[in-house]
CSV table of N, CA and C in Angstrom, one decimal:
chain,number,residue,atom,x,y,z
J,1,MET,N,74.8,120.3,78.2
J,1,MET,CA,76.2,119.8,77.8
J,1,MET,C,77.1,121.0,77.9
J,2,SER,N,78.3,120.7,78.5
J,2,SER,CA,79.3,121.8,78.7
J,2,SER,C,80.0,122.0,77.4
J,3,SER,N,80.3,123.3,77.1
J,3,SER,CA,81.1,123.7,76.0
J,3,SER,C,82.6,123.7,76.3
J,4,THR,N,82.9,123.5,77.6
J,4,THR,CA,84.3,123.5,78.0
J,4,THR,C,85.0,122.3,77.5
J,5,PRO,N,86.1,122.4,76.8
J,5,PRO,CA,86.8,121.2,76.2
J,5,PRO,C,87.2,120.3,77.3
J,6,LEU,N,87.3,119.0,76.9
J,6,LEU,CA,87.7,117.9,77.7
J,6,LEU,C,89.1,117.5,77.3
J,7,GLU,N,90.0,117.3,78.2
J,7,GLU,CA,91.3,116.8,77.9
J,7,GLU,C,91.5,115.4,78.6
J,8,ILE,N,92.0,114.5,77.8
J,8,ILE,CA,92.2,113.1,78.3
J,8,ILE,C,93.7,112.9,78.3
J,9,ARG,N,94.2,112.6,79.5
J,9,ARG,CA,95.7,112.4,79.6
J,9,ARG,C,96.0,111.1,80.4
J,10,PRO,N,97.1,110.4,80.1
J,10,PRO,CA,97.5,109.3,80.9
J,10,PRO,C,97.8,109.7,82.3
J,11,VAL,N,97.6,108.9,83.3
J,11,VAL,CA,97.8,109.2,84.7
J,11,VAL,C,99.3,109.4,84.9
J,12,SER,N,99.7,110.2,85.9
J,12,SER,CA,101.1,110.3,86.3
J,12,SER,C,101.1,110.2,87.8
J,13,ALA,N,102.2,110.1,88.4
J,13,ALA,CA,102.3,109.9,89.9
J,13,ALA,C,101.7,111.1,90.6
J,14,ALA,N,101.7,112.2,90.0
J,14,ALA,CA,101.1,113.4,90.7
J,14,ALA,C,99.5,113.4,90.6
J,15,ASN,N,98.9,112.4,89.9
J,15,ASN,CA,97.5,112.4,89.8
J,15,ASN,C,96.7,111.5,90.8
J,16,HIS,N,97.4,110.9,91.7
J,16,HIS,CA,96.8,110.0,92.6
J,16,HIS,C,95.6,110.6,93.3
J,17,ALA,N,95.8,111.8,93.8
J,17,ALA,CA,94.7,112.5,94.6
J,17,ALA,C,93.5,112.8,93.7
J,18,ALA,N,93.7,113.0,92.4
J,18,ALA,CA,92.6,113.2,91.5
J,18,ALA,C,91.9,111.9,91.1
J,19,TRP,N,92.7,110.8,91.0
J,19,TRP,CA,92.2,109.5,90.6
J,19,TRP,C,91.4,108.8,91.7
J,20,LEU,N,91.9,108.9,92.9
J,20,LEU,CA,91.3,108.1,94.0
J,20,LEU,C,89.8,108.4,94.2
J,21,PRO,N,89.4,109.6,94.3
J,21,PRO,CA,87.9,109.8,94.5
J,21,PRO,C,87.1,109.2,93.4
J,22,LEU,N,87.6,109.3,92.1
J,22,LEU,CA,86.8,108.7,91.0
J,22,LEU,C,86.8,107.2,91.1
J,23,TRP,N,88.0,106.6,91.5
J,23,TRP,CA,88.1,105.2,91.7
J,23,TRP,C,87.1,104.7,92.8
J,24,GLN,N,87.0,105.5,93.9
J,24,GLN,CA,86.1,105.2,95.0
J,24,GLN,C,84.6,105.3,94.5
J,25,GLY,N,84.4,106.4,93.7
J,25,GLY,CA,83.0,106.6,93.2
J,25,GLY,C,82.6,105.4,92.3
J,26,TYR,N,83.6,104.9,91.5
J,26,TYR,CA,83.3,103.7,90.6
J,26,TYR,C,82.9,102.5,91.5
J,27,GLN,N,83.6,102.3,92.5
J,27,GLN,CA,83.3,101.2,93.4
J,27,GLN,C,82.0,101.3,94.1
J,28,GLN,N,81.6,102.6,94.5
J,28,GLN,CA,80.3,102.8,95.1
J,28,GLN,C,79.2,102.6,94.0
J,29,PHE,N,79.4,103.0,92.8
J,29,PHE,CA,78.5,102.8,91.7
J,29,PHE,C,78.1,101.3,91.6
J,30,TYR,N,79.2,100.5,91.7
J,30,TYR,CA,79.0,99.0,91.5
J,30,TYR,C,78.8,98.3,92.8
J,31,LYS,N,78.6,99.1,93.9
J,31,LYS,CA,78.3,98.5,95.2
J,31,LYS,C,79.4,97.4,95.6
J,32,THR,N,80.6,97.8,95.5
J,32,THR,CA,81.7,96.9,95.9
J,32,THR,C,82.8,97.7,96.6
J,33,ALA,N,83.6,97.0,97.3
J,33,ALA,CA,84.7,97.7,98.0
J,33,ALA,C,86.0,96.9,97.7
J,34,ILE,N,86.9,97.6,97.1
J,34,ILE,CA,88.2,96.9,96.8
J,34,ILE,C,89.2,97.3,97.9
J,35,ALA,N,89.9,96.4,98.4
J,35,ALA,CA,90.9,96.6,99.5
J,35,ALA,C,91.9,97.7,99.1
J,36,GLU,N,92.2,98.6,100.1
J,36,GLU,CA,93.1,99.7,99.9
J,36,GLU,C,94.5,99.2,99.3
J,37,GLU,N,94.9,98.0,99.8
J,37,GLU,CA,96.2,97.4,99.4
J,37,GLU,C,96.1,97.1,97.9
J,38,THR,N,95.0,96.6,97.4
J,38,THR,CA,94.8,96.3,96.0
J,38,THR,C,94.8,97.5,95.2
J,39,SER,N,94.1,98.6,95.7
J,39,SER,CA,94.1,99.8,94.9
J,39,SER,C,95.5,100.4,94.8
J,40,ALA,N,96.2,100.3,95.9
J,40,ALA,CA,97.6,100.8,95.9
J,40,ALA,C,98.5,100.1,94.9
J,41,VAL,N,98.4,98.8,94.8
J,41,VAL,CA,99.1,98.0,93.9
J,41,VAL,C,98.7,98.3,92.4
J,42,THR,N,97.4,98.5,92.3
J,42,THR,CA,96.8,98.8,90.9
J,42,THR,C,97.4,100.2,90.5
J,43,TRP,N,97.4,101.2,91.4
J,43,TRP,CA,98.0,102.5,91.0
J,43,TRP,C,99.4,102.4,90.6
J,44,GLN,N,100.2,101.6,91.3
J,44,GLN,CA,101.6,101.4,91.0
J,44,GLN,C,101.8,100.7,89.6
J,45,ARG,N,100.9,99.8,89.3
J,45,ARG,CA,101.0,99.1,88.0
J,45,ARG,C,100.7,100.1,86.9
J,46,PHE,N,99.8,101.1,87.1
J,46,PHE,CA,99.5,102.1,86.0
J,46,PHE,C,100.8,102.9,85.7
J,47,LEU,N,101.6,103.1,86.7
J,47,LEU,CA,102.8,103.9,86.6
J,47,LEU,C,104.0,103.2,86.1
J,48,ASP,N,103.9,101.9,86.0
J,48,ASP,CA,105.1,101.0,85.6
J,48,ASP,C,105.0,100.7,84.1
J,49,PRO,N,105.9,101.3,83.3
J,49,PRO,CA,105.8,101.1,81.9
J,49,PRO,C,106.0,99.6,81.4
J,50,ALA,N,106.4,98.7,82.3
J,50,ALA,CA,106.5,97.3,82.0
J,50,ALA,C,105.2,96.6,82.1
J,51,GLU,N,104.3,97.2,82.8
J,51,GLU,CA,103.0,96.6,83.0
J,51,GLU,C,102.0,96.8,81.8
J,52,PRO,N,101.1,95.8,81.5
J,52,PRO,CA,100.2,95.9,80.5
J,52,PRO,C,98.9,96.7,80.9
J,53,MET,N,98.9,97.3,82.1
J,53,MET,CA,97.8,98.0,82.6
J,53,MET,C,98.0,99.5,82.4
J,54,HIS,N,96.9,100.2,82.0
J,54,HIS,CA,97.0,101.6,81.7
J,54,HIS,C,95.8,102.4,82.3
J,55,ALA,N,96.0,103.7,82.5
J,55,ALA,CA,94.9,104.5,83.0
J,55,ALA,C,95.0,105.9,82.5
J,56,ALA,N,93.9,106.5,82.3
J,56,ALA,CA,93.8,107.9,81.9
J,56,ALA,C,92.7,108.6,82.6
J,57,LEU,N,92.8,109.9,82.8
J,57,LEU,CA,91.8,110.7,83.4
J,57,LEU,C,91.3,111.7,82.4
J,58,ALA,N,90.0,112.0,82.5
J,58,ALA,CA,89.4,113.1,81.7
J,58,ALA,C,89.4,114.3,82.6
J,59,TRP,N,89.9,115.4,82.1
J,59,TRP,CA,90.0,116.7,82.8
J,59,TRP,C,89.2,117.7,82.2
J,60,ARG,N,88.5,118.5,83.0
J,60,ARG,CA,87.7,119.7,82.5
J,60,ARG,C,88.0,120.8,83.5
J,61,GLU,N,88.4,121.9,83.0
J,61,GLU,CA,88.7,123.1,83.9
J,61,GLU,C,89.6,122.7,85.1
J,62,GLY,N,90.6,121.9,84.9
J,62,GLY,CA,91.6,121.6,85.9
J,62,GLY,C,91.1,120.5,86.9
J,63,ARG,N,89.9,119.9,86.7
J,63,ARG,CA,89.3,118.9,87.6
J,63,ARG,C,89.2,117.6,86.8
J,64,ALA,N,89.6,116.5,87.5
J,64,ALA,CA,89.4,115.2,86.9
J,64,ALA,C,87.9,114.8,87.0
J,65,VAL,N,87.3,114.5,85.9
J,65,VAL,CA,85.9,114.2,85.9
J,65,VAL,C,85.5,112.8,85.4
J,66,GLY,N,86.6,112.0,85.0
J,66,GLY,CA,86.3,110.7,84.6
J,66,GLY,C,87.6,109.9,84.5
J,67,LEU,N,87.5,108.6,84.6
J,67,LEU,CA,88.6,107.7,84.5
J,67,LEU,C,88.3,106.5,83.6
J,68,VAL,N,89.4,106.0,83.0
J,68,VAL,CA,89.3,104.7,82.3
J,68,VAL,C,90.6,103.9,82.5
J,69,HIS,N,90.4,102.6,82.7
J,69,HIS,CA,91.5,101.7,82.9
J,69,HIS,C,91.4,100.6,81.8
J,70,TRP,N,92.6,100.3,81.2
J,70,TRP,CA,92.6,99.2,80.2
J,70,TRP,C,93.8,98.4,80.3
J,71,ILE,N,93.7,97.1,79.8
J,71,ILE,CA,94.7,96.1,80.0
J,71,ILE,C,94.9,95.4,78.6
J,72,PHE,N,96.1,95.3,78.2
J,72,PHE,CA,96.4,94.6,77.0
J,72,PHE,C,96.7,93.1,77.4
J,73,HIS,N,96.2,92.2,76.6
J,73,HIS,CA,96.4,90.8,76.8
J,73,HIS,C,96.4,90.0,75.5
J,74,ARG,N,97.1,88.9,75.6
J,74,ARG,CA,97.2,88.0,74.5
J,74,ARG,C,95.9,87.3,74.2
J,75,SER,N,95.8,86.8,72.9
J,75,SER,CA,94.7,86.0,72.5
J,75,SER,C,95.1,84.8,71.7
J,76,CYS,N,94.4,83.7,71.8
J,76,CYS,CA,94.7,82.6,71.0
J,76,CYS,C,94.1,82.7,69.6
J,77,TRP,N,93.3,83.7,69.4
J,77,TRP,CA,92.6,83.9,68.1
J,77,TRP,C,93.2,84.9,67.2
J,78,THR,N,94.1,85.7,67.7
J,78,THR,CA,94.8,86.7,66.8
J,78,THR,C,96.2,86.9,67.1
J,79,VAL,N,97.0,87.4,66.2
J,79,VAL,CA,98.4,87.7,66.4
J,79,VAL,C,98.5,88.9,67.4
J,80,GLY,N,97.7,90.0,67.1
J,80,GLY,CA,97.7,91.2,67.9
J,80,GLY,C,97.0,90.9,69.2
J,81,ASP,N,97.4,91.7,70.2
J,81,ASP,CA,96.8,91.6,71.5
J,81,ASP,C,95.4,92.1,71.5
J,82,TYR,N,94.6,91.7,72.5
J,82,TYR,CA,93.3,92.3,72.7
J,82,TYR,C,93.5,93.4,73.7
J,83,CYS,N,92.6,94.3,73.8
J,83,CYS,CA,92.6,95.4,74.8
J,83,CYS,C,91.3,95.3,75.6
J,84,TYR,N,91.4,95.0,76.9
J,84,TYR,CA,90.2,94.9,77.8
J,84,TYR,C,90.0,96.2,78.5
J,85,LEU,N,89.0,96.9,78.2
J,85,LEU,CA,88.6,98.1,78.9
J,85,LEU,C,87.9,97.7,80.2
J,86,GLN,N,88.7,97.8,81.3
J,86,GLN,CA,88.2,97.2,82.5
J,86,GLN,C,87.3,98.1,83.3
J,87,ASP,N,87.7,99.4,83.4
J,87,ASP,CA,86.9,100.3,84.3
J,87,ASP,C,86.7,101.6,83.6
J,88,LEU,N,85.5,102.1,83.7
J,88,LEU,CA,85.1,103.4,83.1
J,88,LEU,C,84.1,104.1,84.0
J,89,TYR,N,84.5,105.3,84.4
J,89,TYR,CA,83.6,106.0,85.3
J,89,TYR,C,83.6,107.5,85.0
J,90,VAL,N,82.5,108.1,85.1
J,90,VAL,CA,82.3,109.5,84.9
J,90,VAL,C,81.6,110.1,86.2
J,91,ALA,N,82.1,111.2,86.7
J,91,ALA,CA,81.6,111.7,87.9
J,91,ALA,C,80.1,112.1,87.8
J,92,GLU,N,79.4,111.9,88.9
J,92,GLU,CA,78.0,112.3,88.9
J,92,GLU,C,77.8,113.7,88.5
J,93,GLY,N,76.8,114.0,87.8
J,93,GLY,CA,76.5,115.4,87.4
J,93,GLY,C,77.1,115.7,86.0
J,94,LEU,N,78.0,114.8,85.5
J,94,LEU,CA,78.6,115.0,84.2
J,94,LEU,C,78.2,113.9,83.2
J,95,ARG,N,77.5,113.0,83.7
J,95,ARG,CA,77.0,111.9,82.8
J,95,ARG,C,76.1,112.4,81.8
J,96,GLY,N,76.1,111.9,80.6
J,96,GLY,CA,75.3,112.3,79.5
J,96,GLY,C,75.9,113.5,78.7
J,97,GLU,N,77.1,113.8,79.0
J,97,GLU,CA,77.8,114.9,78.3
J,97,GLU,C,78.9,114.4,77.3
J,98,GLY,N,79.0,113.1,77.1
J,98,GLY,CA,79.9,112.6,76.2
J,98,GLY,C,81.3,112.2,76.8
J,99,VAL,N,81.5,112.4,78.1
J,99,VAL,CA,82.8,112.1,78.7
J,99,VAL,C,83.1,110.6,78.6
J,100,GLY,N,82.1,109.8,78.9
J,100,GLY,CA,82.4,108.3,78.7
J,100,GLY,C,82.7,107.9,77.3
J,101,ARG,N,82.0,108.4,76.4
J,101,ARG,CA,82.3,108.1,75.0
J,101,ARG,C,83.7,108.5,74.6
J,102,GLN,N,84.1,109.7,75.0
J,102,GLN,CA,85.4,110.2,74.7
J,102,GLN,C,86.5,109.4,75.4
J,103,LEU,N,86.2,108.9,76.6
J,103,LEU,CA,87.2,108.0,77.3
J,103,LEU,C,87.3,106.7,76.5
J,104,ILE,N,86.2,106.1,76.1
J,104,ILE,CA,86.2,104.9,75.3
J,104,ILE,C,87.0,105.1,74.0
J,105,GLU,N,86.7,106.2,73.3
J,105,GLU,CA,87.4,106.5,72.0
J,105,GLU,C,88.9,106.7,72.3
J,106,HIS,N,89.3,107.2,73.5
J,106,HIS,CA,90.7,107.3,73.8
J,106,HIS,C,91.3,105.9,73.9
J,107,VAL,N,90.6,105.0,74.5
J,107,VAL,CA,91.1,103.6,74.6
J,107,VAL,C,91.2,103.0,73.2
J,108,TYR,N,90.2,103.3,72.3
J,108,TYR,CA,90.3,102.8,70.9
J,108,TYR,C,91.6,103.3,70.3
J,109,ALA,N,91.9,104.5,70.4
J,109,ALA,CA,93.1,105.1,69.8
J,109,ALA,C,94.4,104.4,70.4
J,110,GLN,N,94.4,104.2,71.7
J,110,GLN,CA,95.6,103.6,72.3
J,110,GLN,C,95.7,102.2,71.8
J,111,ALA,N,94.6,101.5,71.7
J,111,ALA,CA,94.7,100.1,71.3
J,111,ALA,C,95.1,100.0,69.8
J,112,ARG,N,94.6,100.9,69.0
J,112,ARG,CA,95.1,100.9,67.6
J,112,ARG,C,96.6,101.2,67.5
J,113,ALA,N,97.0,102.1,68.3
J,113,ALA,CA,98.5,102.5,68.3
J,113,ALA,C,99.3,101.4,68.7
J,114,ALA,N,98.8,100.5,69.6
J,114,ALA,CA,99.6,99.4,70.2
J,114,ALA,C,99.4,98.1,69.3
J,115,GLY,N,98.7,98.2,68.2
J,115,GLY,CA,98.5,97.1,67.3
J,115,GLY,C,97.5,96.1,67.8
J,116,ALA,N,96.6,96.4,68.8
J,116,ALA,CA,95.6,95.5,69.3
J,116,ALA,C,94.6,95.3,68.2
J,117,SER,N,94.0,94.1,68.2
J,117,SER,CA,93.0,93.8,67.1
J,117,SER,C,91.5,94.0,67.6
J,118,ARG,N,91.3,94.2,68.9
J,118,ARG,CA,90.0,94.5,69.4
J,118,ARG,C,90.0,95.2,70.8
J,119,VAL,N,89.0,95.9,71.1
J,119,VAL,CA,88.7,96.4,72.4
J,119,VAL,C,87.4,95.7,72.9
J,120,HIS,N,87.4,95.2,74.1
J,120,HIS,CA,86.2,94.6,74.6
J,120,HIS,C,86.0,95.0,76.1
J,121,TRP,N,84.8,94.9,76.6
J,121,TRP,CA,84.5,95.2,78.0
J,121,TRP,C,83.2,94.6,78.4
J,122,LEU,N,82.9,94.6,79.7
J,122,LEU,CA,81.7,94.1,80.3
J,122,LEU,C,81.0,95.3,80.9
J,123,THR,N,79.7,95.1,81.1
J,123,THR,CA,79.0,96.0,82.0
J,123,THR,C,77.9,95.2,82.7
J,124,HIS,N,77.4,95.7,83.8
J,124,HIS,CA,76.3,95.0,84.4
J,124,HIS,C,75.0,95.2,83.7
J,125,GLU,N,74.2,94.2,83.7
J,125,GLU,CA,72.9,94.2,82.9
J,125,GLU,C,72.0,95.4,83.3
J,126,THR,N,72.2,95.9,84.5
J,126,THR,CA,71.3,97.0,85.0
J,126,THR,C,71.9,98.4,84.6
J,127,ASN,N,73.0,98.4,84.0
J,127,ASN,CA,73.7,99.7,83.6
J,127,ASN,C,73.1,100.2,82.3
J,128,THR,N,71.8,100.4,82.3
J,128,THR,CA,71.1,100.6,81.0
J,128,THR,C,71.5,102.0,80.4
J,129,ASP,N,71.8,103.0,81.2
J,129,ASP,CA,72.1,104.3,80.6
J,129,ASP,C,73.4,104.2,79.8
J,130,ALA,N,74.4,103.5,80.4
J,130,ALA,CA,75.7,103.3,79.7
J,130,ALA,C,75.5,102.4,78.5
J,131,MET,N,74.7,101.4,78.6
J,131,MET,CA,74.5,100.5,77.5
J,131,MET,C,73.9,101.3,76.2
J,132,GLN,N,73.2,102.3,76.4
J,132,GLN,CA,72.7,103.1,75.3
J,132,GLN,C,73.9,103.7,74.5
J,133,VAL,N,74.9,104.2,75.2
J,133,VAL,CA,76.1,104.7,74.6
J,133,VAL,C,76.9,103.5,73.9
J,134,TYR,N,77.1,102.5,74.7
J,134,TYR,CA,77.8,101.3,74.2
J,134,TYR,C,77.2,100.8,72.9
J,135,ASP,N,75.9,100.7,72.8
J,135,ASP,CA,75.3,100.2,71.6
J,135,ASP,C,75.5,101.0,70.4
J,136,ARG,N,75.8,102.3,70.6
J,136,ARG,CA,76.1,103.2,69.5
J,136,ARG,C,77.6,103.1,69.0
J,137,ILE,N,78.5,102.8,69.9
J,137,ILE,CA,79.9,102.9,69.6
J,137,ILE,C,80.6,101.5,69.5
J,138,ALA,N,79.9,100.4,69.8
J,138,ALA,CA,80.5,99.1,69.7
J,138,ALA,C,79.4,98.1,69.4
J,139,ASP,N,79.8,96.8,69.2
J,139,ASP,CA,78.9,95.8,68.8
J,139,ASP,C,78.8,94.8,70.0
J,140,ARG,N,77.6,94.4,70.3
J,140,ARG,CA,77.3,93.4,71.4
J,140,ARG,C,77.8,92.1,70.8
J,141,SER,N,78.6,91.4,71.7
J,141,SER,CA,79.2,90.1,71.2
J,141,SER,C,78.2,88.9,71.3
J,142,GLY,N,77.2,89.1,72.2
J,142,GLY,CA,76.2,87.9,72.3
J,142,GLY,C,76.7,86.9,73.4
J,143,PHE,N,78.0,87.1,73.8
J,143,PHE,CA,78.5,86.2,74.8
J,143,PHE,C,78.0,86.5,76.2
J,144,ILE,N,77.9,85.5,77.1
J,144,ILE,CA,77.5,85.7,78.5
J,144,ILE,C,78.7,85.3,79.3
J,145,GLN,N,79.0,86.1,80.3
J,145,GLN,CA,80.2,85.8,81.1
J,145,GLN,C,79.8,84.8,82.2
J,146,TYR,N,80.7,83.9,82.4
J,146,TYR,CA,80.7,82.9,83.5
J,146,TYR,C,81.9,83.1,84.3
J,147,ARG,N,81.8,83.0,85.6
J,147,ARG,CA,83.0,83.1,86.4
J,147,ARG,C,82.9,82.3,87.7
J,148,LYS,N,84.0,82.0,88.3
J,148,LYS,CA,84.1,81.3,89.5
J,148,LYS,C,85.2,82.0,90.4
J,149,LEU,N,84.8,82.6,91.4
J,149,LEU,CA,85.7,83.3,92.3
J,149,LEU,C,86.5,82.3,93.1
J,150,LEU,N,87.8,82.5,93.1
J,150,LEU,CA,88.7,81.6,93.8
J,150,LEU,C,89.3,82.2,95.0
């Protein structure tokens, strides 16, 4: 584990070159390819204060080593919004050093500050290493996701 401190900051327009390789690494991890146009629109949404989409990067020694994306959305069950932690990625070679946990805790803090009543996320059933962390810092809901691609 590195003793070098980690700094988590919201993305800025100047961070695109640091964010993009992590975003591409995330896609490779999940064996998917998101169209460049979609990634470009997503990046612009992160920079637009009117959007409910947010992103932060974890920095160590001037290098971006992790990313997290989250989205605030309404719920029929609460007055406060929910916060969906959509994407979380830590660069290879740095996993197991607490970067992912710190990124999740950053989202927790942002959600609390925004008055959200919960943070929730999904992971693939094969992502067992990450699930060991998730089981320590959150509760499994017991729900199973169903979806229909349109």
